[in-house]
Amino acid sequence: MNNTLKTTVDRKRPPPVKVLSGQLRTAVSRPADSGEGYVIRPGRGRSLQVSLVWMQGTVLEVQLDRNTLLLMDETGTFAVQGVNNIPKGKPCLSQGKYVMVMGVIQAVSPEPVIRAVKMADLSALATLHRRMWKLEVEDLQQVLA
């Protein structure tokens, strides 16, 4: 792939934005003429456009027949679709695991739904990851907004 084409492809989808499920629940759709995605309000009049997100949470429910997980972070629950198709995603498909999910937003209300692109099991250091997650989200959003 030449550099011009690669640059064009990279611009179409920005890197994932770390978000909490509560932020997605209150997100609004972007205007049709500005592309796909949603706008979240990280606070103090700021706004941030998102379509690809990075989320973390504890697996509450595994529905392999529906290709879906239900996860919970500190602000609520969210659904993850397409989990059976993720390479090396099997270790994440157990109730009680603390996992990272990168994916594309499918819906924000009444419950956020993302289509998984990548998953990783963070259970080995779950206490540290849980404690740091909200700070990581706030820090990245301050830089981006």
C-alpha atoms as a printed R data frame, in Angstrom:
    type eleno elety resid chain resno       x       y      z
1   ATOM     1    CA   MET     A     1   0.000   0.000  0.000
2   ATOM     2    CA   ASN     A     2   1.450   3.363 -0.930
3   ATOM     3    CA   ASN     A     3   1.708   6.156  1.645
4   ATOM     4    CA   THR     A     4  -1.012   8.324  0.074
5   ATOM     5    CA   LEU     A     5  -3.569   5.526  0.215
6   ATOM     6    CA   LYS     A     6  -2.536   4.538  3.739
7   ATOM     7    CA   THR     A     7  -2.910   8.144  4.943
8   ATOM     8    CA   THR     A     8  -6.384   8.372  3.392
9   ATOM     9    CA   VAL     A     9  -7.474   5.115  5.036
10  ATOM    10    CA   ASP     A    10  -6.053   6.207  8.416
11  ATOM    11    CA   ARG     A    11  -8.025   9.459  8.295
12  ATOM    12    CA   LYS     A    12 -11.319   7.683  7.715
13  ATOM    13    CA   ARG     A    13 -11.353   6.079 11.144
14  ATOM    14    CA   PRO     A    14  -9.591   7.821 14.024
15  ATOM    15    CA   PRO     A    15  -7.950   5.803 16.794
16  ATOM    16    CA   PRO     A    16 -10.227   4.426 19.518
17  ATOM    17    CA   VAL     A    17 -11.388   6.765 22.267
18  ATOM    18    CA   LYS     A    18 -11.515   5.476 25.836
19  ATOM    19    CA   VAL     A    19 -15.076   5.910 27.130
20  ATOM    20    CA   LEU     A    20 -17.340   4.850 29.982
21  ATOM    21    CA   SER     A    21 -20.717   3.260 29.287
22  ATOM    22    CA   GLY     A    22 -22.495   6.176 30.984
23  ATOM    23    CA   GLN     A    23 -20.939   8.581 28.486
24  ATOM    24    CA   LEU     A    24 -22.224   6.516 25.559
25  ATOM    25    CA   ARG     A    25 -25.700   6.342 27.092
26  ATOM    26    CA   THR     A    26 -25.947  10.153 26.827
27  ATOM    27    CA   ALA     A    27 -24.192  10.457 23.443
28  ATOM    28    CA   VAL     A    28 -25.934  12.034 20.466
29  ATOM    29    CA   SER     A    29 -25.702  11.064 16.801
30  ATOM    30    CA   ARG     A    30 -23.495  13.178 14.593
31  ATOM    31    CA   PRO     A    31 -25.285  15.075 11.818
32  ATOM    32    CA   ALA     A    32 -25.697  12.942  8.685
33  ATOM    33    CA   ASP     A    33 -23.449  15.208  6.604
34  ATOM    34    CA   SER     A    34 -20.513  14.910  9.035
35  ATOM    35    CA   GLY     A    35 -20.071  11.138  8.820
36  ATOM    36    CA   GLU     A    36 -20.862   8.281 11.128
37  ATOM    37    CA   GLY     A    37 -20.406   8.241 14.861
38  ATOM    38    CA   TYR     A    38 -21.554   9.979 17.993
39  ATOM    39    CA   VAL     A    39 -20.690  12.989 20.110
40  ATOM    40    CA   ILE     A    40 -20.000  12.598 23.818
41  ATOM    41    CA   ARG     A    41 -19.706  15.407 26.344
42  ATOM    42    CA   PRO     A    42 -16.656  14.786 28.550
43  ATOM    43    CA   GLY     A    43 -17.555  17.856 30.640
44  ATOM    44    CA   ARG     A    44 -17.363  21.613 30.914
45  ATOM    45    CA   GLY     A    45 -18.876  22.385 27.516
46  ATOM    46    CA   ARG     A    46 -16.433  20.176 25.647
47  ATOM    47    CA   SER     A    47 -17.490  17.637 23.039
48  ATOM    48    CA   LEU     A    48 -15.720  14.718 21.429
49  ATOM    49    CA   GLN     A    49 -16.641  12.771 18.284
50  ATOM    50    CA   VAL     A    50 -16.376   9.001 18.635
51  ATOM    51    CA   SER     A    51 -17.088   5.951 16.501
52  ATOM    52    CA   LEU     A    52 -14.363   3.499 17.524
53  ATOM    53    CA   VAL     A    53 -14.171   3.051 21.302
54  ATOM    54    CA   TRP     A    54 -12.013   1.345 23.905
55  ATOM    55    CA   MET     A    55 -13.973   0.154 26.929
56  ATOM    56    CA   GLN     A    56 -13.205  -1.996 29.955
57  ATOM    57    CA   GLY     A    57 -15.467  -3.891 32.290
58  ATOM    58    CA   THR     A    58 -16.383  -7.072 34.110
59  ATOM    59    CA   VAL     A    59 -18.172  -9.826 32.185
60  ATOM    60    CA   LEU     A    60 -21.638 -10.273 33.709
61  ATOM    61    CA   GLU     A    61 -23.165 -12.593 31.149
62  ATOM    62    CA   VAL     A    62 -21.928 -14.700 28.229
63  ATOM    63    CA   GLN     A    63 -24.371 -15.569 25.414
64  ATOM    64    CA   LEU     A    64 -22.265 -17.489 22.888
65  ATOM    65    CA   ASP     A    65 -25.364 -18.581 20.950
66  ATOM    66    CA   ARG     A    66 -26.118 -14.868 20.381
67  ATOM    67    CA   ASN     A    67 -22.415 -13.970 19.883
68  ATOM    68    CA   THR     A    68 -22.758 -11.436 22.733
69  ATOM    69    CA   LEU     A    69 -21.337 -10.462 26.128
70  ATOM    70    CA   LEU     A    70 -22.843  -8.185 28.760
71  ATOM    71    CA   LEU     A    71 -20.215  -6.150 30.596
72  ATOM    72    CA   MET     A    72 -20.351  -3.652 33.453
73  ATOM    73    CA   ASP     A    73 -18.058  -0.719 34.172
74  ATOM    74    CA   GLU     A    74 -18.408   1.722 37.061
75  ATOM    75    CA   THR     A    75 -21.107   3.719 35.230
76  ATOM    76    CA   GLY     A    76 -23.364   0.890 34.021
77  ATOM    77    CA   THR     A    77 -23.712  -2.020 31.644
78  ATOM    78    CA   PHE     A    78 -22.994  -2.369 27.948
79  ATOM    79    CA   ALA     A    79 -23.326  -5.133 25.371
80  ATOM    80    CA   VAL     A    80 -20.565  -6.403 23.109
81  ATOM    81    CA   GLN     A    81 -21.472  -8.187 19.871
82  ATOM    82    CA   GLY     A    82 -19.311 -10.316 17.583
83  ATOM    83    CA   VAL     A    83 -17.317 -11.897 20.400
84  ATOM    84    CA   ASN     A    84 -17.057 -15.332 18.757
85  ATOM    85    CA   ASN     A    85 -15.164 -13.795 15.813
86  ATOM    86    CA   ILE     A    86 -12.313 -12.203 17.779
87  ATOM    87    CA   PRO     A    87  -8.925 -13.900 17.388
88  ATOM    88    CA   LYS     A    88  -7.554 -14.874 20.807
89  ATOM    89    CA   GLY     A    89 -10.815 -13.681 22.388
90  ATOM    90    CA   LYS     A    90 -11.776 -16.999 24.003
91  ATOM    91    CA   PRO     A    91 -10.076 -16.234 27.373
92  ATOM    92    CA   CYS     A    92 -12.417 -13.230 27.712
93  ATOM    93    CA   LEU     A    93 -15.598 -15.265 27.380
94  ATOM    94    CA   SER     A    94 -16.074 -16.184 31.043
95  ATOM    95    CA   GLN     A    95 -18.296 -14.572 33.646
96  ATOM    96    CA   GLY     A    96 -16.315 -12.509 36.168
97  ATOM    97    CA   LYS     A    97 -13.357 -11.740 33.862
98  ATOM    98    CA   TYR     A    98 -12.170  -8.128 33.633
99  ATOM    99    CA   VAL     A    99 -11.672  -7.372 29.940
100 ATOM   100    CA   MET     A   100 -10.768  -4.646 27.472
101 ATOM   101    CA   VAL     A   101 -12.882  -4.329 24.343
102 ATOM   102    CA   MET     A   102 -12.144  -2.188 21.334
103 ATOM   103    CA   GLY     A   103 -15.056  -1.837 18.943
104 ATOM   104    CA   VAL     A   104 -17.386   0.180 16.769
105 ATOM   105    CA   ILE     A   105 -20.474   1.770 18.328
106 ATOM   106    CA   GLN     A   106 -23.678   0.090 17.126
107 ATOM   107    CA   ALA     A   107 -26.155   1.798 19.499
108 ATOM   108    CA   VAL     A   108 -26.073   4.066 22.540
109 ATOM   109    CA   SER     A   109 -29.580   3.840 23.962
110 ATOM   110    CA   PRO     A   110 -31.155   2.363 26.001
111 ATOM   111    CA   GLU     A   111 -27.934   0.413 26.531
112 ATOM   112    CA   PRO     A   112 -24.664   0.945 24.657
113 ATOM   113    CA   VAL     A   113 -23.831  -1.780 22.133
114 ATOM   114    CA   ILE     A   114 -20.460  -2.126 20.438
115 ATOM   115    CA   ARG     A   115 -19.263  -4.563 17.777
116 ATOM   116    CA   ALA     A   116 -15.957  -5.992 18.979
117 ATOM   117    CA   VAL     A   117 -12.811  -5.615 16.904
118 ATOM   118    CA   LYS     A   118 -10.342  -6.635 19.615
119 ATOM   119    CA   MET     A   119 -10.579  -8.071 23.122
120 ATOM   120    CA   ALA     A   120  -8.030  -8.760 25.834
121 ATOM   121    CA   ASP     A   121  -8.269 -10.408 29.250
122 ATOM   122    CA   LEU     A   122  -7.008  -7.994 31.927
123 ATOM   123    CA   SER     A   123  -8.025 -10.199 34.873
124 ATOM   124    CA   ALA     A   124  -4.462 -10.887 36.046
125 ATOM   125    CA   LEU     A   125  -4.119  -7.249 37.156
126 ATOM   126    CA   ALA     A   126  -7.838  -6.449 37.427
127 ATOM   127    CA   THR     A   127  -7.559  -4.445 40.663
128 ATOM   128    CA   LEU     A   128  -4.991  -2.095 39.143
129 ATOM   129    CA   HIS     A   129  -6.851  -1.795 35.813
130 ATOM   130    CA   ARG     A   130 -10.168  -1.038 37.540
131 ATOM   131    CA   ARG     A   131  -8.602   1.620 39.751
132 ATOM   132    CA   MET     A   132  -6.829   3.330 36.830
133 ATOM   133    CA   TRP     A   133  -9.548   3.075 34.177
134 ATOM   134    CA   LYS     A   134 -11.598   6.193 35.000
135 ATOM   135    CA   LEU     A   135  -8.392   8.251 35.285
136 ATOM   136    CA   GLU     A   136  -7.168   6.961 31.910
137 ATOM   137    CA   VAL     A   137 -10.521   7.845 30.317
138 ATOM   138    CA   GLU     A   138 -10.517  11.371 31.790
139 ATOM   139    CA   ASP     A   139  -6.891  11.985 30.827
140 ATOM   140    CA   LEU     A   140  -7.296  10.932 27.196
141 ATOM   141    CA   GLN     A   141 -10.545  12.864 26.778
142 ATOM   142    CA   GLN     A   142  -8.930  16.047 28.151
143 ATOM   143    CA   VAL     A   143  -6.160  15.721 25.573
144 ATOM   144    CA   LEU     A   144  -8.575  15.030 22.683
145 ATOM   145    CA   ALA     A   145 -11.409  17.467 23.444
